[in-house]
XYZ file of C-alpha atoms in Angstrom:
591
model
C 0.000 0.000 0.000
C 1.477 3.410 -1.236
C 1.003 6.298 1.119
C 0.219 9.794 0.267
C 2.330 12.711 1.940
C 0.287 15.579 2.896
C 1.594 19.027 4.876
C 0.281 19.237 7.946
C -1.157 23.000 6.459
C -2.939 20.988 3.788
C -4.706 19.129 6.357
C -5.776 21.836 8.310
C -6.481 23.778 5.657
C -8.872 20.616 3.556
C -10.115 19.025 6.784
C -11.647 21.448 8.844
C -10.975 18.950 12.016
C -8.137 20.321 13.096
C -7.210 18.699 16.434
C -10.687 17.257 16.743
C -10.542 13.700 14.470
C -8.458 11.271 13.023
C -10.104 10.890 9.591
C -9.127 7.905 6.998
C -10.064 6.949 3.699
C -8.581 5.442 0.503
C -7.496 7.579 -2.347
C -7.615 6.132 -6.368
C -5.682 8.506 -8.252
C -7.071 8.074 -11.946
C -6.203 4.652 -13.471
C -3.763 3.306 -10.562
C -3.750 0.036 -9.997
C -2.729 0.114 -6.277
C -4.911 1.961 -3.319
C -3.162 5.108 -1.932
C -4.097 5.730 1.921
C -4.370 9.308 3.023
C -4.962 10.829 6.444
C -7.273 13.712 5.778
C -10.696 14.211 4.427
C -10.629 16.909 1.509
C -13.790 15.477 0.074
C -13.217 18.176 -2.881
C -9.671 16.849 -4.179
C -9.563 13.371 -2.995
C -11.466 10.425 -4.288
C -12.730 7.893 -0.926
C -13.836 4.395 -1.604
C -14.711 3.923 2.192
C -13.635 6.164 5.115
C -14.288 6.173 9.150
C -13.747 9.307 11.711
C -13.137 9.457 14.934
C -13.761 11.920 17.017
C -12.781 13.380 20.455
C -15.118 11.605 22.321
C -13.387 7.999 20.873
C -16.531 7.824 18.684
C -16.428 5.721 15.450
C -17.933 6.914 12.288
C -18.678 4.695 9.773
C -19.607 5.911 6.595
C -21.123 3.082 4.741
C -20.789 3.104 0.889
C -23.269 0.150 -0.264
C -26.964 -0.815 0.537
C -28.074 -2.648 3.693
C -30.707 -4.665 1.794
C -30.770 -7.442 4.276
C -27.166 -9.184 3.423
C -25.637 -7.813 6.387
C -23.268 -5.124 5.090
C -24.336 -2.543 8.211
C -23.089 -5.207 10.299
C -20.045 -7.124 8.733
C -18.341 -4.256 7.668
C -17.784 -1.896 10.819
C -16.785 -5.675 12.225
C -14.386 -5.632 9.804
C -13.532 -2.132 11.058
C -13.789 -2.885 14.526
C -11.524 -6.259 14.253
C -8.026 -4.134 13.279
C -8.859 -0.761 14.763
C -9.233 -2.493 18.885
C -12.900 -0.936 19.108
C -16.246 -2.563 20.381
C -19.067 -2.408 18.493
C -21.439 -0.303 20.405
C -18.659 2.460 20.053
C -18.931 2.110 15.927
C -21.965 4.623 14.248
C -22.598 3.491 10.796
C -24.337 6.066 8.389
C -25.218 5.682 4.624
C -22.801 7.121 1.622
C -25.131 9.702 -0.651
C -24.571 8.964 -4.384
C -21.306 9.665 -5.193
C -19.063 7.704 -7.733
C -16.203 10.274 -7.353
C -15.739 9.813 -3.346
C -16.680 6.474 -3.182
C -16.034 4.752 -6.222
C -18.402 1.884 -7.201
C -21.676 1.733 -4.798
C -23.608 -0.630 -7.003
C -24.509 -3.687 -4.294
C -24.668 -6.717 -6.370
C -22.447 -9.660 -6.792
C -21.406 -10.080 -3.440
C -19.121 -7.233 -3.932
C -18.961 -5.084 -0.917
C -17.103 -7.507 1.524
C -14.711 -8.894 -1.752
C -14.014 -5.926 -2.659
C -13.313 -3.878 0.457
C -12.066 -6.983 3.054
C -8.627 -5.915 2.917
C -8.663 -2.424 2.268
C -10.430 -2.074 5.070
C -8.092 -4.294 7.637
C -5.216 -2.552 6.640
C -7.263 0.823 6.870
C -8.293 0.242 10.266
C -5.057 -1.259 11.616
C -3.255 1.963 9.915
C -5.189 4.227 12.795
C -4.446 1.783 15.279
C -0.983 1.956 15.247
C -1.050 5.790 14.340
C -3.132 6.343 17.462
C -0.602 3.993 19.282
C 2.422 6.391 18.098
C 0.760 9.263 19.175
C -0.234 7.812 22.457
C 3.740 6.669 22.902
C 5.039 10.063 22.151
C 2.650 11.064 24.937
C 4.524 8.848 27.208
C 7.652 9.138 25.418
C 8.061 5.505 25.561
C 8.547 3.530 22.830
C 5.570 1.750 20.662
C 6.245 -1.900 21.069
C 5.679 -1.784 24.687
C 2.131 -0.267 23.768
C -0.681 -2.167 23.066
C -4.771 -1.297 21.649
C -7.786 -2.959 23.234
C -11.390 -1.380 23.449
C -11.031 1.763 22.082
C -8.060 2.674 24.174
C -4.048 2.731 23.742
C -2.502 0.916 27.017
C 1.039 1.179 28.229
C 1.788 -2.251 29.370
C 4.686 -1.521 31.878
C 2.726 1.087 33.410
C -0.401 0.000 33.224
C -1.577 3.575 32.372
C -4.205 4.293 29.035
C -5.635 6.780 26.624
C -8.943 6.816 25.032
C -8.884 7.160 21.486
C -10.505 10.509 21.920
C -7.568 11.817 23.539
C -5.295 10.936 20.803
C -6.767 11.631 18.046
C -5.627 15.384 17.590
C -2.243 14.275 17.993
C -2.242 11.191 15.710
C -4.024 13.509 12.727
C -0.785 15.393 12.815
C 1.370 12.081 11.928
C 1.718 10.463 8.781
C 0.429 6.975 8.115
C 2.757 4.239 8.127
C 3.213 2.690 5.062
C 2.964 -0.836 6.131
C 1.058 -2.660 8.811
C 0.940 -5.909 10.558
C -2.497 -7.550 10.238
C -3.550 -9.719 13.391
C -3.448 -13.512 12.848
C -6.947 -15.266 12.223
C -6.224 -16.974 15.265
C -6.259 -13.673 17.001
C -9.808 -12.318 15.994
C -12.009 -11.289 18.315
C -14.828 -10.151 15.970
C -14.506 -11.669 12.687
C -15.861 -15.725 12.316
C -18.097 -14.557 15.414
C -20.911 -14.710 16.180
C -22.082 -12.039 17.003
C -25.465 -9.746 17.543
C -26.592 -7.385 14.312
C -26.548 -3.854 14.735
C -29.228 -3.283 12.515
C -31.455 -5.886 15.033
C -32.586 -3.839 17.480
C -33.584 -0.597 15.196
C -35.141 -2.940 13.287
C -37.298 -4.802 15.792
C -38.083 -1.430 17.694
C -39.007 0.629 14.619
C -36.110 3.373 14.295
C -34.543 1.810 11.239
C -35.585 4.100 8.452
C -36.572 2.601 5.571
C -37.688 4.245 2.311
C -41.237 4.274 3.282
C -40.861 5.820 6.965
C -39.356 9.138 5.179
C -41.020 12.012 5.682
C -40.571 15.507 4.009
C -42.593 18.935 5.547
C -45.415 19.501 2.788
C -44.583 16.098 1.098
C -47.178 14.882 -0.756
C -48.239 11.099 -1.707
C -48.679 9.488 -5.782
C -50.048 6.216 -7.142
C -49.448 5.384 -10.564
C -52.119 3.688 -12.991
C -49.229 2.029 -14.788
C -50.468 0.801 -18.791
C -50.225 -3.521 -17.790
C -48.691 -3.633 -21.521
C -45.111 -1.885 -22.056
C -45.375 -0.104 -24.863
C -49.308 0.411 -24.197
C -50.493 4.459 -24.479
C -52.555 6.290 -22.553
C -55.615 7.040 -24.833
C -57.746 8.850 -22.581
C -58.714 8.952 -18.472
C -62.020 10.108 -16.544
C -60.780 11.454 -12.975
C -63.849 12.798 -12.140
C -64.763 10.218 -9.197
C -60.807 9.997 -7.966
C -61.104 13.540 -7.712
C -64.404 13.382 -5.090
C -62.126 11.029 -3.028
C -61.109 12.911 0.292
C -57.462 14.125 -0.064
C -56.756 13.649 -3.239
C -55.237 16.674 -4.781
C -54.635 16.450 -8.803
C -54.804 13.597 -11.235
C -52.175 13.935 -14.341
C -50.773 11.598 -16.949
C -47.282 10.715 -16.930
C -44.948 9.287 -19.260
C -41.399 7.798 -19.222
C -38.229 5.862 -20.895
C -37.915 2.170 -19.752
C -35.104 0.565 -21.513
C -35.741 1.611 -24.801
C -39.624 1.864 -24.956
C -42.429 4.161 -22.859
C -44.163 3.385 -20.277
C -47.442 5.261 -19.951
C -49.665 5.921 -16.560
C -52.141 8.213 -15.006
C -50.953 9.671 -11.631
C -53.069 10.557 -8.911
C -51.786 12.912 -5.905
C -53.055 13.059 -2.538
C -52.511 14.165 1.210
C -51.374 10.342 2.179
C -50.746 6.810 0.465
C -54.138 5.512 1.495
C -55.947 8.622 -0.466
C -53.546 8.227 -3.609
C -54.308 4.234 -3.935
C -58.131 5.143 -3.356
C -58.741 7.793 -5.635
C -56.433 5.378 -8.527
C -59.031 2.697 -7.943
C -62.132 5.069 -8.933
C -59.839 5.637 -11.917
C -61.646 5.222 -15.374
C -58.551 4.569 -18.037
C -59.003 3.944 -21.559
C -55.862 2.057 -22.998
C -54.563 2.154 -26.488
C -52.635 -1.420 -26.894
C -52.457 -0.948 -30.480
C -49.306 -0.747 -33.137
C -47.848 -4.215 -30.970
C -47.792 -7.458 -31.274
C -49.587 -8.689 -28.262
C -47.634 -12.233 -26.965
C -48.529 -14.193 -24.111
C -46.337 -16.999 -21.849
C -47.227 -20.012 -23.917
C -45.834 -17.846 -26.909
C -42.319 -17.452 -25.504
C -41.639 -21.080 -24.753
C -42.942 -22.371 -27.838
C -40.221 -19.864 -30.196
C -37.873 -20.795 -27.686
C -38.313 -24.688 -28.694
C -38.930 -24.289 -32.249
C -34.855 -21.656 -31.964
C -33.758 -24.721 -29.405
C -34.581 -27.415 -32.239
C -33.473 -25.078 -35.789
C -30.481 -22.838 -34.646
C -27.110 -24.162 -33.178
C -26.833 -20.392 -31.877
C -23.549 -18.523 -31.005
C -20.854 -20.766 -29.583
C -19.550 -19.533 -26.064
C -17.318 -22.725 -25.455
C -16.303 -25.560 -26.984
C -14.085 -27.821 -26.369
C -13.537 -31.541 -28.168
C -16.113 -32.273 -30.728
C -19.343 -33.062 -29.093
C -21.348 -33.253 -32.349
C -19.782 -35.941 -33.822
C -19.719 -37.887 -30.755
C -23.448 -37.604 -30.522
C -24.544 -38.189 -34.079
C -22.166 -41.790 -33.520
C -23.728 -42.424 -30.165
C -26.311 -45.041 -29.194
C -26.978 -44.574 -25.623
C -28.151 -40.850 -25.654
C -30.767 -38.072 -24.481
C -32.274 -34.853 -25.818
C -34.054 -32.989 -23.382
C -35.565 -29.380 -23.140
C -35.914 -27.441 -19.249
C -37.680 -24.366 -18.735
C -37.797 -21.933 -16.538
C -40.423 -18.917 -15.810
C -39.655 -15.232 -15.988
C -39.176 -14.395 -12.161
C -41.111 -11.136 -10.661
C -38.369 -9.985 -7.948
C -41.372 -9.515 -5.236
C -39.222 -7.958 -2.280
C -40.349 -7.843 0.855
C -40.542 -4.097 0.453
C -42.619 -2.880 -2.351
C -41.072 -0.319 -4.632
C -41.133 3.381 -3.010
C -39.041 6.965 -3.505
C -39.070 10.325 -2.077
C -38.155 12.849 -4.653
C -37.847 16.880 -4.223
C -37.475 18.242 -7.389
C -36.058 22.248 -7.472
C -35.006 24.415 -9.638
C -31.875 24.385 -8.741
C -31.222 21.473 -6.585
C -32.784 17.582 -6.608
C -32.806 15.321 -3.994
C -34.140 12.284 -3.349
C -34.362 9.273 -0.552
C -35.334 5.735 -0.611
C -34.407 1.894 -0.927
C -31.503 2.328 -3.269
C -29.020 -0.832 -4.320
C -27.355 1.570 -6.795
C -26.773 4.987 -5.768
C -23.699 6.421 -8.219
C -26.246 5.051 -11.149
C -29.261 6.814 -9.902
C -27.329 9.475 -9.624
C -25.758 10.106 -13.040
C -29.447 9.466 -14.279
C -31.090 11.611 -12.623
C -28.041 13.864 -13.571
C -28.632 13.489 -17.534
C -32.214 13.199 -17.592
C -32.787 16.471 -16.166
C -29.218 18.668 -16.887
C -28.577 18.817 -13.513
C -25.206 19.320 -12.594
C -23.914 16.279 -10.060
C -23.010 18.417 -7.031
C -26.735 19.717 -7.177
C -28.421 16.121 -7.327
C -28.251 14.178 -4.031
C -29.256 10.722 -3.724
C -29.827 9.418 0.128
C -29.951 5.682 0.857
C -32.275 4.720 3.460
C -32.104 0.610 4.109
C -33.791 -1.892 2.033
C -35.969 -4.593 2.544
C -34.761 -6.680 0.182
C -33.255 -5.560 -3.112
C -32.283 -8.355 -5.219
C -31.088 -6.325 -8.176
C -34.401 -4.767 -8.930
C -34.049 -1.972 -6.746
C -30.707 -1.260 -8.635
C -33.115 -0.228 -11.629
C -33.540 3.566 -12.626
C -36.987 3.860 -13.164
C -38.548 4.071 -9.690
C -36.422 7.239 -8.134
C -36.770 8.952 -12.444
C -40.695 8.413 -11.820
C -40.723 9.953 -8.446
C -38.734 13.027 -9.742
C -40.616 13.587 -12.924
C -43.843 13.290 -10.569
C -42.190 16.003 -8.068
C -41.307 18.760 -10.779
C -44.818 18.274 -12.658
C -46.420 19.252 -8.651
C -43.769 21.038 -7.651
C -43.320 19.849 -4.075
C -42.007 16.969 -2.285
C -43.658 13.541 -3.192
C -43.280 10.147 -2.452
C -44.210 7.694 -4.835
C -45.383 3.970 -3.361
C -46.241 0.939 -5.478
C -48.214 -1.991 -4.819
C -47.598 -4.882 -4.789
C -49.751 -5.632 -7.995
C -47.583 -2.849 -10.209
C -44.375 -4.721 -8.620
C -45.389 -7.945 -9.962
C -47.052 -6.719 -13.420
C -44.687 -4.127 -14.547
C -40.983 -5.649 -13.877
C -38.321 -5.782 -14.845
C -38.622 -9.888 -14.329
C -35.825 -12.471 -14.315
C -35.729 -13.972 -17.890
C -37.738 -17.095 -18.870
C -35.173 -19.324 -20.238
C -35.403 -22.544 -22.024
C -32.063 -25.213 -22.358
C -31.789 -27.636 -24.275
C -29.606 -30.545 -23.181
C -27.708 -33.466 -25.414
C -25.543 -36.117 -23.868
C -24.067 -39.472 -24.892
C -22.861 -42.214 -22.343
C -20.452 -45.033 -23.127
C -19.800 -47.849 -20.645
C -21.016 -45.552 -18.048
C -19.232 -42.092 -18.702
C -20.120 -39.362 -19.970
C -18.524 -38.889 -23.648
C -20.324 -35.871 -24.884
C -22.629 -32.578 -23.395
C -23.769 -30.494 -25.479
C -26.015 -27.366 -24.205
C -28.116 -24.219 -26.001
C -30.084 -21.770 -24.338
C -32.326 -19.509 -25.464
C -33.921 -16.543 -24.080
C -33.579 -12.496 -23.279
C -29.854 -11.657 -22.103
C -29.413 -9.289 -19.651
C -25.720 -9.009 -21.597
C -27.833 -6.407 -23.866
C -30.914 -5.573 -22.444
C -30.544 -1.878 -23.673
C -30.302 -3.261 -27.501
C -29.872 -6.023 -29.809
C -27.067 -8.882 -29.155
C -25.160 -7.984 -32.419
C -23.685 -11.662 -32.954
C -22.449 -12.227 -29.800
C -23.495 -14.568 -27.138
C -24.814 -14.259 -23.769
C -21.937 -14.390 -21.196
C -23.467 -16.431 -18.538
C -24.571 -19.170 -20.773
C -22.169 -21.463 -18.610
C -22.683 -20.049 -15.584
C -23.597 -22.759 -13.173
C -21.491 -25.476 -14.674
C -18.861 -26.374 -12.904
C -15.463 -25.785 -13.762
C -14.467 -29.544 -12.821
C -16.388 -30.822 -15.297
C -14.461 -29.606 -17.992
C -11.429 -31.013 -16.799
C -13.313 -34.500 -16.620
C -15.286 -34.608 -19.845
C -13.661 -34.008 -23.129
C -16.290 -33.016 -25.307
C -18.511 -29.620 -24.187
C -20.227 -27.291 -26.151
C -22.682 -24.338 -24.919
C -24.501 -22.003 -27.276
C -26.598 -19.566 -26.699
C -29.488 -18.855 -29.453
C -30.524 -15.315 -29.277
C -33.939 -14.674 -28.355
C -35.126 -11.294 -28.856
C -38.467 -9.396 -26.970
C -39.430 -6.378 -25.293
C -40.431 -7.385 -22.239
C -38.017 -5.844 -19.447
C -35.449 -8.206 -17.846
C -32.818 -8.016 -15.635
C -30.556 -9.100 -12.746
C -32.447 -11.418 -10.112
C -30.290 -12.785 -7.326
C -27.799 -15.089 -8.820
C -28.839 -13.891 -12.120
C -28.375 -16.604 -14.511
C -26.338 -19.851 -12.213
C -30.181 -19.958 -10.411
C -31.995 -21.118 -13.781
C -28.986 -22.459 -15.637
C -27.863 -24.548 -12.551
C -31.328 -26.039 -12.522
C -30.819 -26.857 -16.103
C -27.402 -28.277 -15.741
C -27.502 -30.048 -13.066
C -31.028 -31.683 -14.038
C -29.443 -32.916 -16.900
C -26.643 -34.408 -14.666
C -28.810 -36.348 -13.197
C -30.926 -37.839 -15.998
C -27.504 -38.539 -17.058
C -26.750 -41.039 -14.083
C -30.526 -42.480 -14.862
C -29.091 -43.068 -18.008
C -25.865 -44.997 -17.221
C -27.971 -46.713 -14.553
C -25.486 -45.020 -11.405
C -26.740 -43.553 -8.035
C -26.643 -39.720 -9.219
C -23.835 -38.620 -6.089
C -21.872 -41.465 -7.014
C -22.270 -40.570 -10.777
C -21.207 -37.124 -9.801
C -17.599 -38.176 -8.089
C -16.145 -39.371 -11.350
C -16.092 -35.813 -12.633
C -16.008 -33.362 -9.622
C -12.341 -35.104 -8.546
C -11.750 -32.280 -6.112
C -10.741 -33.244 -2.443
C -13.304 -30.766 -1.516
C -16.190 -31.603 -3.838
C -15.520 -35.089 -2.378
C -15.461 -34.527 0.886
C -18.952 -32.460 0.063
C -20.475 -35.515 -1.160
C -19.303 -37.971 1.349
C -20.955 -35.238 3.808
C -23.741 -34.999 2.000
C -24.349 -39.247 1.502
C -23.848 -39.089 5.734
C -26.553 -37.022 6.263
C -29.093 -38.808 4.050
C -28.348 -42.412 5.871
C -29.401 -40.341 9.212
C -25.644 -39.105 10.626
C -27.389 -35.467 12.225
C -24.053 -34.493 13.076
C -22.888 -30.761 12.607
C -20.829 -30.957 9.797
C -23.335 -33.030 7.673
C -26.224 -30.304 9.164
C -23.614 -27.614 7.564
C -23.092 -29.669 3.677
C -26.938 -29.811 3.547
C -27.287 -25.832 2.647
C -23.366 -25.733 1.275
C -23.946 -28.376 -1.130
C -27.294 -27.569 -3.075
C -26.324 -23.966 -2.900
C -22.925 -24.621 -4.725
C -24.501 -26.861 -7.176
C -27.674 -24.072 -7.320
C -30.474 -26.635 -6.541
C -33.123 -26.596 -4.420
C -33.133 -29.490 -1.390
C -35.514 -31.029 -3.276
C -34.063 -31.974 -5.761
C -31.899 -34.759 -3.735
């Protein structure tokens, strides 16, 4: 880890914490490849991907850069924190990043990214004011460091027995410069990390203070509900409001319309003085749809040009290796097989919701946000709004699963704000959730294999179906990158001939990332097919399964797995039952 020099007049001058907190981030100067720590905050010149402050009191700031959604990030990362910089818990505070790429780099929360990507940057970020907060606490003492120790948020002098809170230091440690390397503990030595320990987020959560996107409230905010067209690309041909307007509190009714992807969505929205009054006077709503201009397809449609592509196109290759064709057309023991599976509504616990204040010269908005730096540079565009006058607050989510990484909700709730000019926030049901998308892609596989003497000698795979590799426009002869994803990289090793394809499949209906995106359905697919496979050679499908996953671990997996269906309940076979479907992305009930 580089460190960056800065005059102790730069730091008073950027920081404006002179003597008052020991501030720490990480600095990316443009296209470096290595992390540069720095020991002041000059949000203006320096770029943070996560930073912490502590103040005078021995307080712990946290500021969090990704969504809490429910995958644990409010908690896992201030342990993180907490593990290298000697502090409890209760003495971390953990607040939300607002949108900003600049500061914090990436804040998209998706692909199990925030602890990968941030583990050791933020050990050896934490340790680094640990051991400046111990030299400033020796040079108090004018002993020397080794015989110094940190434990709970306090420096210790281990001849003497005497201590320092953190708060005491920090004024003094601000003034040194970081060290450029630092000893990490030992896992053996951890304290909070492999713990198990009690969530933060648990008891604001069970009490009521955690603020999620629907508990924000704005002076003079008002409440929308949006008669959404059920059909994409479906117009608005006319509306009676007269009997929403006779509801009590409702204030205007107006029609609204907006990009998705790269088609309109049409609605009606009706304002009132609360949710309850907005849903109310949309239900007395009297909307006259024009679904004309479009062909009009329904579910049974999509699976049956997915079969007829499956069975006429050999698609665009992704990976091949051997030659799996000629294998099959020799073979005699073989299958063909098709698997489907259903477009996927994300249905989070939460229902889709955004406050928006659109002004003149300022926009801000709060709600369940997985994707903050996008919404951001959206909102940015869409309305000419220069970056440092658009702010976009996270509040926590319940449950995100990649939809609420989407731009439409917090675009609609801005549009809505600017037509009314005030403060709105803008609540879906549960119905719009599941009718208007974006879904998880139907997909349909097809699956070809030969066995001879009982091994596998060919696999050969196609999918077909929308690709969330070009959701925003056609695939232009290149195919999906996930169609493998969810086969496992041992089998390649094991089987000579492997082909996958993927044959594009082209429609307007919105699609995009749902948890595990593509291993969830493909691994279904694959793995199926595995085990028709075993039918097929006549073998017991884990035993089937060990010829080609060779691994010590995927055996030991197996053997654990095996144990715990002939009744051994002990706690490593309890463990294998969720790590072993979950690696191979099946459900238990599939075994």
């Amino acid at each position: 880890m580089e460190t960056k020099a800065i005059s102790r007049r730069n730091f008073l001058r950027v920081s404006g914490l002179a003597g008052t907190a020991l501030c720490l981030g990480f600095y990316f100067p443009a296209n470096a490849k290595k992390e540069q720590l720095i020991s002041a905050a000059d949000q203006s010149a320096f770029e943070f991907n996560a930073w912490m402050r502590i103040d005078t009191n021995g307080k712990v700031t946290l500021t969090d850069h990704r969504a809490e959604m429910g995958q644990g990030s409010y908690q896992s990362v201030p342990q993180i924190i907490a593990e290298e910089l000697e502090v409890d818990l209760k003495d971390i505070d953990v607040i939300f990043a607002i949108g900003d790429p600049t500061k914090y780099g990436s804040q998209i929360t998706g692909g199990s990214s925030t602890i990968r990507g941030s583990y050791k940057k933020l050990l050896k970020l934490s340790a680094t004011a640990r051991e400046m907060l111990i030299t400033a606490a020796a040079n108090k003492w004018n002993v020397p460091a080794s015989e110094c120790y940190a434990e709970s948020g306090h420096v210790i002098h281990k001849p003497s027995g005497k201590k320092f809170n953190y708060g005491e230091l920090v004024a003094d440690a601000s003034k040194l410069s970081p060290p450029k390397e630092v000893k990490l503990k030992n896992i053996s030595e951890y304290k909070l990390i492999r713990k198990p320990l009690q969530r933060l987020d648990t008891p604001m959560k069970t009490n009521g203070g955690a603020i999620f996107g629907l508990d924000k409230k704005l002076p003079g905010m008002l409440y929308a509900s949006v008669e959404r067209n059920p059909r994409l690309r479906g117009k608005v041909k006319s509306f009676d409001d007269s009997a929403a307007l006779k509801v009590p509190g409702v204030k205007r009714v107006f029609k609204i319309q907006m990009m998705v992807f790269n088609t309109t969505r049409d609605g009606v929205v009706v304002i009132a003085d609360s949710t309850w009054a907005a849903m109310q006077g949309r239900k007395a709503l009297h909307v006259e749809w024009d679904d004309t201009g479009f062909e009009h397809v329904n579910t049974s449609d999509i699976y049956k040009a997915h079969e007829e592509l499956l069975k006429k196109e050999e698609g665009l290759f992704l990976k091949k290796q051997g030659d799996p064709d000629s294998i099959l057309t020799q073979a005699t023991k073989k299958i063909d097989v098709i698997y489907q599976t259903p477009y996927q509504s994300h249905a989070a616990m939460e229902p889709l919701n955004c406050v928006a204040h659109y002004q003149p010269d300022k926009i801000e908005i709060w709600g369940p946000i997985q994707a903050p730096d996008w919404v951001l540079g959206n909102i940015t565009s869409k309305f000419n709004m220069p970056k440092e006058k658009v702010i976009v607050n996270m509040t926590f989510l319940g449950g995100g699963f990649g939809r609420k990484a989407f731009l439409d909700y917090p675009y609609e709730a801005v549009l809505i704000s600017k037509e009314i000019g005030a403060p709105v926030q803008v609540v879906w049901s549960r119905e719009d959730d599941i009718k208007q998308g974006p879904y998880r892609a139907g997909i349909s596989y097809r699956g070809q294999g030969a066995i001879e003497n009982g091994d596998i000698t060919a696999l050969k795979f196609k999918m077909a179906g929308q690709n969330i590799d070009h959701w925003n426009g056609p695939a232009r002869g290149k195919a999906n990158g996930s169609t493998s994803e969810g086969f496992l990289k041992p089998y390649y090793d094991s089987i000579k001939n492997i082909s996958f394809a993927d044959v594009p499949y082209e429609m307007p209906l919105p699609n995009m990332w749902w948890r595990s995106v593509y291993a969830s359905t493909n691994g279904f697919a694959y793995e199926s097919f595995m085990n028709e496979m075993a039918v097929l050679a006549g073998q017991d499908q884990l035993d089937f399964r060990r010829k080609y996953l060779k691994d010590e671990r995927w055996q030991q997996l197996i053997t654990d797995w095996r144990e715990f269906r002939a009744g051994n309940q002990g706690k490593r076979t309890r463990d294998t039952v969720w790590r072993l479907p979950n690696v191979l992305k099946l459900p238990l009930g599939m075994w």
